[in-house]
Amino acid sequence: MAPAKKRKRNEKRQHIAALILARGGSKGIRLKNIKMLAGVPLIGWVLRAALDSKQFNSVWVSTDHDEIEKVATTWGAQVHRRSPEVSKDSTCSLDAIQEFAKNHKEVDVVCNIQATSPCLHPSHLKEALELITKQGFESVFSVVRRHHFRWQEVNIGASSSSGFEVTKPLNLDPRKRPRRQDWAGELCENGSFYFTTRRLIEEGQIQGGKCAYYEMLPEYSVDIDVDIDWPVAEQRVLRFGYFGQDKLEVVRLLLCKISGCLTDGCFPISASGPEMVTVNEKDINGIRMLKQEEVDVILISSNEDLLPKGLAEKLSNMTDCQVIKLEKDIQGEVKAIMDSRKLDWKEVAYMGNDVQDVECLNLAGLSAVPTDAPVVALNAAKYSCHSAAGKGAVREFADHILLLKKKAKAQMEQNCIPGQMHSNCTEIPPVVEILN
């Protein structure tokens, strides 16, 4: 065997860890890191990308909060319980990363992934990491190209020896303003991730040594700081987010509560007539759409529901769905339905609305509640609808199921993210050596 091959075999393999910093005391948005974004906890989007990239020996969440720890472990991460000293408002990211590195001597390279970047894909992490493992860089960080004209900040109204202080252009000549297509723009950190070797971390640096950037396209460069960012980010992540490899493609059955989901749970009663309920046509169409895509739907009720007589038969005729009345042991009876169809929980979507549904909401591969559901049900569901019960919530959840199935299938069929070059393409992402 050649000496070079012997050396390679004997080399110690680097331990590369992904680390998401998720402090509980966010001032902009309370518990932002686990707030639901498009039906998924914010931190879940980046954890899914990190785990599915299969590039890391370990994936960690550094937190000081019990609820964040619970969500992190549910999504498959290990938890580093950070100390109070690095959990203050004044703590910087480097302090928390250094504490993690100090407590995990086995780690050679840390990838600090920002929880607030939900459009991160596994391929971004894989390609950026190769700059370290294959090209010898010591630190790599993500950037996005911006076409913003920058001007010097001044104190409006302040005077100087030459009169009032005026602003000056910083990156353009106003007399020769370039067209967008004629200007390459500037590279700006997008905060999505930072790869750094242990040596640099111990020296107090996240970016340093032999340093390079990894350029991400603008559509994947999403960051969330304040409430106003949330609805915009939700639309972006639905279009450009990473939905997993095959986790959601296998949904075969939706179990949907009638009272409090398909209906609004209200029953007008008069002395001269029978009880009545209303059903939204959008919800009925949503059920039909699911059945067209080979997702079976069963409508369920319980002994506690005050449904008018004959409603089950009418709904069955309208939707062409089986309607089942469950007794007290809802979880056990749902499991019996699954067993009869040879289904696992990951193949089942469940839509409920109250405390009796919590166990099924937790166990189902995909679960949802209307926006007006009690807090106990909202906390258990994987997707929180914007719509209220009887007002389109079922249709919204149906759209969500179908979108996730479509996204998961598309991502399995294509090797490249649209508009982003991968390592198996003829080009590679732009890389620049910043410092030798």
XYZ file of C-alpha atoms in Angstrom:
436
model
C 0.000 0.000 0.000
C 1.272 3.456 -0.912
C 2.474 5.625 2.006
C -0.088 8.349 1.167
C -2.937 5.865 1.428
C -1.592 4.584 4.748
C -1.500 8.116 6.108
C -5.048 8.768 4.955
C -6.317 5.611 6.621
C -4.569 6.481 9.867
C -5.826 10.061 9.956
C -8.335 10.808 12.688
C -11.727 11.545 11.182
C -12.988 14.978 12.163
C -16.054 15.198 14.374
C -18.313 17.792 12.757
C -21.203 19.060 14.860
C -24.202 21.184 13.934
C -25.163 23.628 16.682
C -28.351 25.700 16.818
C -28.418 28.403 19.478
C -31.937 28.781 20.862
C -32.149 30.902 23.978
C -35.576 31.152 25.590
C -35.442 34.889 26.270
C -35.915 36.327 22.779
C -37.031 39.967 23.096
C -38.337 40.426 19.549
C -40.784 37.488 19.473
C -41.461 35.480 22.644
C -40.159 31.896 22.309
C -39.571 32.646 18.634
C -37.488 29.525 18.101
C -40.418 27.165 18.699
C -43.230 29.327 17.349
C -45.119 27.579 14.532
C -44.098 28.653 11.026
C -46.178 27.044 8.253
C -47.188 24.330 10.699
C -43.652 23.511 11.881
C -41.747 24.922 14.891
C -39.260 27.468 13.560
C -36.299 25.466 14.840
C -37.731 22.342 13.183
C -37.007 23.673 9.687
C -33.242 23.924 10.244
C -33.061 20.746 12.331
C -34.690 18.798 9.511
C -32.192 20.225 6.997
C -29.219 19.470 9.258
C -30.260 15.900 10.016
C -31.224 15.069 6.431
C -27.913 16.429 5.117
C -26.170 13.464 6.824
C -23.032 15.590 7.085
C -22.813 15.821 10.870
C -21.576 13.422 13.500
C -23.940 15.106 15.937
C -26.682 17.730 15.824
C -27.201 19.890 18.910
C -29.471 22.613 20.237
C -27.994 24.901 22.880
C -30.787 26.235 25.081
C -31.751 27.330 28.563
C -35.475 26.659 28.180
C -37.470 23.499 28.970
C -39.992 23.878 26.133
C -37.275 24.462 23.547
C -35.449 21.387 24.848
C -38.627 19.337 24.452
C -39.138 20.467 20.838
C -35.449 19.933 20.001
C -35.449 16.322 21.196
C -38.749 15.660 19.425
C -37.110 16.745 16.173
C -34.107 14.471 16.734
C -31.458 16.804 18.167
C -29.272 16.385 21.223
C -29.478 19.173 23.792
C -26.646 21.153 25.346
C -28.106 22.824 28.416
C -26.327 26.155 28.426
C -25.309 27.848 31.656
C -26.916 31.054 33.006
C -23.662 32.887 32.246
C -24.214 32.519 28.491
C -28.005 32.900 28.586
C -28.171 36.635 29.216
C -29.471 39.343 26.879
C -25.904 40.578 26.553
C -24.484 37.161 25.574
C -23.080 36.949 22.065
C -23.139 33.857 19.842
C -19.400 33.297 20.252
C -19.755 32.950 24.038
C -22.372 30.214 23.656
C -20.365 28.416 20.956
C -17.200 28.516 23.085
C -19.070 27.032 26.040
C -20.374 24.223 23.821
C -16.891 23.516 22.430
C -15.398 23.513 25.933
C -17.918 20.889 27.065
C -17.596 18.726 23.947
C -13.911 18.092 23.404
C -14.637 15.502 20.695
C -15.891 18.191 18.291
C -13.392 19.484 15.704
C -15.643 21.647 13.531
C -18.798 23.476 14.610
C -21.503 24.567 12.185
C -23.532 27.262 13.917
C -26.915 27.214 12.146
C -29.316 30.068 12.808
C -32.765 28.883 13.875
C -34.257 31.930 12.145
C -33.260 30.764 8.629
C -36.087 28.357 7.730
C -35.330 28.089 3.989
C -32.043 26.266 4.586
C -31.617 23.060 2.528
C -29.360 20.039 3.180
C -27.431 20.723 -0.032
C -26.402 24.175 1.235
C -24.751 22.591 4.264
C -23.168 19.761 2.266
C -21.586 22.065 -0.309
C -20.349 24.573 2.267
C -18.828 21.828 4.424
C -16.894 20.480 1.452
C -14.948 23.750 1.382
C -13.517 22.694 4.747
C -13.217 18.926 4.286
C -11.997 18.956 0.670
C -10.462 22.395 0.105
C -8.885 23.063 3.472
C -10.691 26.228 4.547
C -10.927 26.865 8.288
C -14.116 28.916 8.316
C -17.008 29.221 5.876
C -20.089 31.411 6.191
C -23.196 31.986 4.099
C -23.834 35.158 2.106
C -26.440 36.533 -0.275
C -25.952 38.971 -3.142
C -27.754 42.293 -2.617
C -28.246 45.196 -5.014
C -28.687 47.990 -2.476
C -27.240 51.466 -2.869
C -25.792 52.557 0.472
C -25.471 56.120 1.788
C -23.607 57.576 4.754
C -25.739 58.155 7.818
C -25.909 61.754 9.078
C -27.613 63.626 11.883
C -30.331 65.478 9.998
C -30.302 69.129 10.928
C -26.837 69.053 12.505
C -24.495 71.785 11.324
C -20.764 71.831 10.704
C -18.166 74.449 9.831
C -19.190 74.168 6.188
C -22.938 74.313 6.875
C -25.464 71.518 7.385
C -24.051 68.003 7.345
C -24.954 66.181 4.126
C -24.958 62.505 3.227
C -22.548 60.899 0.769
C -22.865 57.796 -1.399
C -20.877 54.807 -0.165
C -21.023 52.384 -3.068
C -22.124 54.292 -6.167
C -21.602 57.369 -8.261
C -25.035 59.095 -8.437
C -24.056 60.621 -11.764
C -23.627 57.144 -13.216
C -26.228 54.998 -11.506
C -25.812 51.474 -12.860
C -28.715 49.339 -14.015
C -29.275 46.252 -11.871
C -28.240 43.946 -14.715
C -25.004 45.887 -15.160
C -23.977 45.722 -11.490
C -22.856 42.554 -9.746
C -24.105 43.874 -6.403
C -22.452 43.199 -3.043
C -22.129 40.107 -0.891
C -23.769 40.382 2.539
C -23.891 37.857 5.367
C -27.361 36.300 5.487
C -26.772 34.686 8.895
C -27.875 31.223 7.805
C -24.770 29.313 9.000
C -21.125 29.619 10.063
C -18.654 26.705 9.892
C -15.640 27.169 12.166
C -12.792 24.957 13.353
C -12.152 24.388 17.052
C -8.854 26.263 16.849
C -10.543 29.478 15.707
C -13.331 29.147 18.273
C -10.804 28.789 21.075
C -9.012 31.876 19.751
C -12.255 33.841 19.898
C -13.146 33.857 16.194
C -16.042 32.566 14.137
C -14.654 33.892 10.859
C -10.903 33.792 10.424
C -7.894 31.824 9.280
C -8.284 30.593 5.719
C -11.803 31.917 5.256
C -14.373 31.500 2.471
C -17.987 32.342 1.809
C -20.814 30.242 0.396
C -23.300 32.176 -1.711
C -27.009 31.367 -1.353
C -29.693 32.630 -3.704
C -31.992 35.369 -2.322
C -35.050 33.108 -2.223
C -33.336 30.881 0.357
C -32.007 33.810 2.406
C -34.857 34.304 4.864
C -34.299 35.689 8.354
C -36.854 36.407 11.076
C -36.243 39.063 13.715
C -39.565 40.774 14.442
C -43.272 39.964 14.121
C -43.619 41.737 10.792
C -41.177 39.229 9.255
C -43.373 36.258 10.158
C -46.112 36.288 7.457
C -43.542 37.042 4.753
C -41.313 34.205 5.961
C -44.285 31.840 6.038
C -45.035 32.472 2.370
C -41.370 32.100 1.434
C -40.907 28.854 3.334
C -44.003 27.316 1.754
C -42.467 27.986 -1.640
C -38.746 27.549 -1.043
C -38.431 25.635 2.253
C -37.098 22.103 2.647
C -39.891 19.651 3.460
C -37.915 16.499 4.112
C -37.008 13.425 2.115
C -40.010 11.157 2.426
C -41.507 11.836 5.837
C -44.722 13.471 4.669
C -45.179 11.745 1.352
C -46.605 8.648 3.025
C -49.789 10.210 4.499
C -52.550 7.771 3.567
C -55.394 8.674 5.896
C -56.909 11.813 7.436
C -59.052 11.448 10.549
C -61.053 14.644 10.992
C -63.314 15.620 13.879
C -66.714 16.845 12.755
C -67.623 19.062 15.703
C -65.103 21.877 16.185
C -63.236 21.193 12.935
C -65.611 20.589 10.044
C -68.307 22.563 11.880
C -67.839 25.517 14.202
C -69.236 23.567 17.160
C -72.278 25.829 17.470
C -75.809 24.375 17.424
C -78.627 26.963 17.126
C -81.697 25.575 18.911
C -85.252 26.857 18.653
C -88.460 25.710 20.362
C -90.202 25.120 17.053
C -87.465 23.477 15.022
C -84.564 21.013 15.109
C -80.956 21.817 15.790
C -78.912 22.986 12.801
C -75.236 23.281 11.896
C -73.441 24.881 8.979
C -70.737 23.285 6.861
C -68.370 25.337 4.721
C -68.226 24.397 1.045
C -64.474 25.074 1.016
C -63.981 22.358 3.641
C -66.025 19.849 1.652
C -63.987 20.612 -1.458
C -60.787 20.162 0.540
C -61.878 16.656 1.538
C -62.705 15.840 -2.079
C -59.260 17.065 -3.172
C -57.571 14.747 -0.688
C -59.571 11.762 -1.898
C -58.632 12.568 -5.493
C -54.973 12.376 -4.435
C -55.549 8.947 -2.824
C -55.669 10.216 0.751
C -58.599 8.502 2.449
C -60.691 10.602 4.845
C -62.721 9.410 7.839
C -64.955 11.844 9.697
C -65.161 11.147 13.419
C -67.333 12.192 16.316
C -67.469 11.227 19.975
C -70.072 10.722 22.674
C -69.329 14.235 23.909
C -70.312 15.863 20.605
C -73.847 17.274 20.468
C -74.390 16.546 16.783
C -77.924 16.747 15.333
C -79.523 13.468 14.326
C -79.017 12.506 10.719
C -75.951 14.755 10.296
C -73.552 11.828 9.983
C -75.494 10.321 7.090
C -75.762 13.669 5.300
C -72.037 14.342 5.662
C -71.230 10.845 4.447
C -73.316 11.446 1.318
C -71.811 14.899 0.723
C -68.184 13.839 1.076
C -68.338 10.137 0.156
C -66.492 9.517 3.444
C -66.982 7.009 6.209
C -68.332 8.578 9.413
C -67.413 6.864 12.690
C -68.519 7.569 16.234
C -65.770 6.946 18.788
C -66.261 6.126 22.457
C -64.082 7.293 25.382
C -60.821 5.624 24.327
C -60.248 7.737 21.218
C -56.570 6.802 20.849
C -57.280 3.087 21.188
C -60.113 3.176 18.664
C -58.060 5.216 16.203
C -55.256 2.658 16.573
C -57.765 -0.104 15.786
C -58.768 1.745 12.598
C -55.091 2.041 11.638
C -54.425 -1.642 12.348
C -57.363 -2.692 10.195
C -55.786 -0.723 7.333
C -52.207 -1.770 8.192
C -51.118 1.855 8.750
C -48.511 3.361 11.082
C -48.910 6.696 12.874
C -46.516 8.358 10.407
C -49.016 7.563 7.623
C -51.920 9.224 9.442
C -52.978 12.857 9.608
C -55.291 13.831 12.463
C -57.369 16.977 12.875
C -58.852 17.588 16.306
C -59.883 20.509 18.466
C -59.732 19.777 22.193
C -58.132 17.994 25.131
C -59.516 14.566 24.173
C -57.606 14.773 20.894
C -54.191 15.608 22.365
C -52.780 12.068 22.341
C -53.709 11.528 18.693
C -52.422 14.991 17.752
C -49.069 14.119 19.312
C -48.797 10.661 17.740
C -49.960 11.372 14.195
C -47.365 11.958 11.498
C -49.148 15.203 10.676
C -51.761 16.881 12.875
C -53.689 20.132 12.934
C -56.200 22.196 14.895
C -58.302 25.248 13.936
C -57.019 28.603 15.105
C -59.782 28.852 17.747
C -58.879 25.552 19.427
C -57.949 25.591 23.145
C -54.296 26.111 24.049
C -53.825 22.478 25.099
C -54.740 21.330 21.578
C -52.757 24.125 19.876
C -49.628 23.047 21.736
C -50.051 19.404 20.715
C -50.678 19.966 16.999
C -47.926 20.060 14.393
C -49.867 22.558 12.287
C -51.984 25.440 13.571
C -54.513 26.628 10.987
C -55.074 30.333 10.367
C -58.765 29.594 9.796
C -61.341 28.895 12.494
C -63.464 25.776 12.814
C -66.198 25.654 10.181
C -64.578 28.607 8.373
C -62.166 26.835 6.057
C -59.771 25.177 8.529
C -60.261 21.713 7.018
C -59.596 23.068 3.524
C -56.460 24.819 4.788
C -55.152 21.600 6.337
C -56.002 19.669 3.170
C -54.040 22.202 1.107
C -51.139 21.868 3.538
C -51.104 18.060 3.293
C -51.155 18.163 -0.500
C -48.464 20.842 -0.649
C -46.140 18.851 1.585
C -46.708 15.710 -0.457
C -45.952 17.614 -3.650
C -42.830 19.239 -2.197
C -41.474 15.987 -0.774
C -42.005 14.177 -4.064
C -40.365 16.949 -6.074
C -37.318 17.037 -3.809
C -36.821 13.302 -4.154
C -37.007 13.484 -7.947
C -34.505 16.260 -8.505
C -30.813 16.328 -7.669
C -30.469 20.100 -7.711
C -32.287 22.961 -6.049
C -33.674 25.188 -8.843
C -31.208 27.964 -9.548
C -28.516 26.587 -7.212
C -25.575 24.579 -8.506
C -24.676 21.389 -6.658
C -21.473 19.420 -6.390
C -22.724 16.957 -9.004
C -23.380 19.710 -11.565
C -20.975 21.190 -14.080
C -20.470 24.344 -12.014
C -19.806 24.925 -8.314
C -21.112 27.662 -6.021
C -18.998 30.840 -6.018
C -16.193 30.683 -3.458
C -13.754 33.412 -2.500
C -10.710 33.099 -0.279
C -10.989 36.032 2.090
C -7.887 35.719 4.222
C -4.795 33.532 4.019
